Short mmCIF file of C-alpha atoms in Angstrom, two decimals:
data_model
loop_
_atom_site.label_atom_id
_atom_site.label_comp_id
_atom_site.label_asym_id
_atom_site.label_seq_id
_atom_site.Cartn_x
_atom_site.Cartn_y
_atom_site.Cartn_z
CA UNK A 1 74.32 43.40 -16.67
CA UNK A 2 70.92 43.73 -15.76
CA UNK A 3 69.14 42.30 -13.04
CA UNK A 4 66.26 40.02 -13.23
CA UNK A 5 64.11 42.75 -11.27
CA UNK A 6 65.09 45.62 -13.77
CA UNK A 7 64.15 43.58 -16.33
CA UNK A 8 60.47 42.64 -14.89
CA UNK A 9 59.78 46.10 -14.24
CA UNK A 10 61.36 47.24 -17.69
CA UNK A 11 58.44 44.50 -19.11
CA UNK A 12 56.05 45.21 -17.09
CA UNK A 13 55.95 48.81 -18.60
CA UNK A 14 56.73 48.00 -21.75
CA UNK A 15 53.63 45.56 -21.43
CA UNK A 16 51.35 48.62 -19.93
CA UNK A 17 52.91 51.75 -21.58
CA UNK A 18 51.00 49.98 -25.48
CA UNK A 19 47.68 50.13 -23.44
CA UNK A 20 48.24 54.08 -22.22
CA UNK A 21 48.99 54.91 -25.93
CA UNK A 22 45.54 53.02 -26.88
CA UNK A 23 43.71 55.10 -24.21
CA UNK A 24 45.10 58.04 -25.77
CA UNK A 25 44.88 57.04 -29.44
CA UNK A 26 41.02 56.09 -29.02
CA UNK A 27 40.12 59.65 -26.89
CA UNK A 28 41.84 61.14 -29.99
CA UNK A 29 39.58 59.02 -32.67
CA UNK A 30 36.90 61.78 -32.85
CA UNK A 31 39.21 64.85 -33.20
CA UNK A 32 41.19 62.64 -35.87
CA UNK A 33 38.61 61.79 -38.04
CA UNK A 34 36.56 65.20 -37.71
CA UNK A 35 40.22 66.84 -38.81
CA UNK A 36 41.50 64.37 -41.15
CA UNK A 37 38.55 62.51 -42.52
CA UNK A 38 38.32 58.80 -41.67
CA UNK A 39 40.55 57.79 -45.00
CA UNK A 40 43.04 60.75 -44.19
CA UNK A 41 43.22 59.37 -40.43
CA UNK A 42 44.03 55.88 -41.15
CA UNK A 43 46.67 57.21 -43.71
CA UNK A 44 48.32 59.89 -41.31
CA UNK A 45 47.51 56.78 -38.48
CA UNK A 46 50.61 55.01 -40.17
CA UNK A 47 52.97 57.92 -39.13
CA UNK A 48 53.33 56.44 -35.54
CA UNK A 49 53.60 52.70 -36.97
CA UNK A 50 56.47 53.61 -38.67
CA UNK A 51 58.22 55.68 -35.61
CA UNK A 52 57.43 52.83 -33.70
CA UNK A 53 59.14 49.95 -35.88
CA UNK A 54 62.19 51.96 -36.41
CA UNK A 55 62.40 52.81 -32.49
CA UNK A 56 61.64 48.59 -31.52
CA UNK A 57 63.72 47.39 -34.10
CA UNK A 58 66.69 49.47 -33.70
CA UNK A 59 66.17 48.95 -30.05
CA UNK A 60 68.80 46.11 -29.63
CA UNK A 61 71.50 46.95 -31.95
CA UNK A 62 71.86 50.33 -29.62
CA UNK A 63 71.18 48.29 -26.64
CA UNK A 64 68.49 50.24 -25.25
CA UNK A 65 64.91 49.39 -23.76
CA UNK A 66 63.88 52.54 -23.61
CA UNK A 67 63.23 52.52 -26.96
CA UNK A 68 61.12 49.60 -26.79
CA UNK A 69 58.85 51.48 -24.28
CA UNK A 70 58.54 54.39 -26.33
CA UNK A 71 57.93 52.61 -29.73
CA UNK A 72 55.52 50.58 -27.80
CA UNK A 73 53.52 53.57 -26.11
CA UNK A 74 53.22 54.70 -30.31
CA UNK A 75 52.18 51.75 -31.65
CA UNK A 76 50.23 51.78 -28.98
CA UNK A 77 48.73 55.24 -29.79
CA UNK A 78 48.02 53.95 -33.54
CA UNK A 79 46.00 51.18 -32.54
CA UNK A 80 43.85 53.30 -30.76
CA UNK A 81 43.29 55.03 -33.22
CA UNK A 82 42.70 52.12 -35.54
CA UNK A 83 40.48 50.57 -33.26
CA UNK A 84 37.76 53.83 -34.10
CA UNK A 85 38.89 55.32 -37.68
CA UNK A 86 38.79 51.72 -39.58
CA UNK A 87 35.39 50.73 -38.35
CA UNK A 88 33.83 53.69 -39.17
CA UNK A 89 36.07 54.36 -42.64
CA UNK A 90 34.66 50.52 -43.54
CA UNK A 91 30.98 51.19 -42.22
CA UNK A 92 31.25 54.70 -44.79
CA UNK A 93 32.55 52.91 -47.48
CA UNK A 94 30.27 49.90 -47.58
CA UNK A 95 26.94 49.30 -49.49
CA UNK A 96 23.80 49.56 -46.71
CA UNK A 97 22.89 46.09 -47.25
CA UNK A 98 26.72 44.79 -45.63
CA UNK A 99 27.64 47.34 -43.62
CA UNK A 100 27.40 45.52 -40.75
CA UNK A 101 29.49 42.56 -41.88
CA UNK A 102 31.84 45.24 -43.26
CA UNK A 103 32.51 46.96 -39.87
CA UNK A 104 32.65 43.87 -37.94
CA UNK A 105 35.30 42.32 -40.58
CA UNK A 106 38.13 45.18 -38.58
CA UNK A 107 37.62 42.31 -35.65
CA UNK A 108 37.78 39.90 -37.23
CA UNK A 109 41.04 40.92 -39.09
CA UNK A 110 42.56 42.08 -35.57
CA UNK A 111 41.87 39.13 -33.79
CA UNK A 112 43.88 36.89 -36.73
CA UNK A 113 46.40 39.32 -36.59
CA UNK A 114 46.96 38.69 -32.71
CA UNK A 115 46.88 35.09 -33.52
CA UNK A 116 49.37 35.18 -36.28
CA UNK A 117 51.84 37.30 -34.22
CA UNK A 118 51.24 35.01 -30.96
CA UNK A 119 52.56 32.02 -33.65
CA UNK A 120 55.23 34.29 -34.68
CA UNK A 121 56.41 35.32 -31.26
CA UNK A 122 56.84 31.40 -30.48
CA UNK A 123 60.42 30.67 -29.48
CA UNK A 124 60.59 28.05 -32.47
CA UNK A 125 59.78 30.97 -34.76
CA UNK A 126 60.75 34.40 -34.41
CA UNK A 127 60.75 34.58 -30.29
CA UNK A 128 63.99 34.05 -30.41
CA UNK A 129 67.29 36.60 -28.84
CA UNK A 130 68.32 37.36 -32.35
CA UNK A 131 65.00 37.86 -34.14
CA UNK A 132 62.30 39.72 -31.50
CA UNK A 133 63.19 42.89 -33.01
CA UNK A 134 62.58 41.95 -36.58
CA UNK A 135 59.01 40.57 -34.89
CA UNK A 136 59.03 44.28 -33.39
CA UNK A 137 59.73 46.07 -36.10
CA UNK A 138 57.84 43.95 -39.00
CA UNK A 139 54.46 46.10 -37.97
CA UNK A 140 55.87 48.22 -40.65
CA UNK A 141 54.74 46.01 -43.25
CA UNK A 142 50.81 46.18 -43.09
CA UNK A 143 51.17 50.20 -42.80
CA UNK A 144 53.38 50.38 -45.71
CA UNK A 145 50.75 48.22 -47.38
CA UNK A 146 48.21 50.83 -46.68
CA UNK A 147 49.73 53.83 -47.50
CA UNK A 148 50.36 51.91 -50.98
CA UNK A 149 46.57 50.60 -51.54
CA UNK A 150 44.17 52.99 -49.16
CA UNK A 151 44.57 56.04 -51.83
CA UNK A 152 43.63 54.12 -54.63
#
């Protein structure tokens, strides 16, 4: 067993460790898209989703936490990435006369996005002991949507 203080601290870095992987995902956003392009970013971006859903949602079936603070310091490290590459990718893809509705719309899609998992992680939904690491480990479905539709 684990005790209830092992378990605070174990959240408390799981909770801080996704914000260290943004830091270093968004000081990486300019060598990224100078390297890769802003379309080849975004694509090669998805590389650390899917790491980090396979760590988070294998993380309970092999009883470890440690796998949830490393798949959240990826995810973590995609996001900050995503947070630079998909503005600019939308702003360079978008007619002059909308580009600034364009590059705004990344926003507005992240902040329904945080929404929509906030309803999902509700203990009358997925919150739950059996399902949090399907809730973990369903990030995998927007990047495998990408990789499908971004090269077209």
């Amino acid at each position: 067993d684990i005790s209830q203080e092992t378990v605070t601290a174990v959240w408390a870095m799981a909770v801080a460790i996704y914000c260290v992987g943004g830091m270093i995902g968004g000081a990486l956003v300019g060598f990224v898209a100078n390297t890769l392009g802003r379309k080849g970013g975004l694509l090669w971006n998805n590389i650390f989703v899917f790491v980090a859903a396979i760590l988070q949602g294998v993380s309970k079936s092999v009883s470890s936490y440690e796998l949830i603070v490393v798949g959240r310091f990826i995810i973590g490290i995609n996001c900050g990435l995503n947070a630079g590459l998909a503005p600019m990718y939308l702003t360079e893809i978008s007619p002059v006369n909308l580009r600034g509705a364009v590059g705004s719309t990344y926003q507005l899609v992240l902040t329904i996005s945080i929404l929509i998992s906030q309803i999902l992680g509700l203990s009358s939904v997925m919150g739950t002991i059996h399902f949090w690491p399907v809730l973990l480990a369903v990030t995998i479905i927007p990047a495998l949507f990408m990789v499908v539709v971004l090269p077209i």
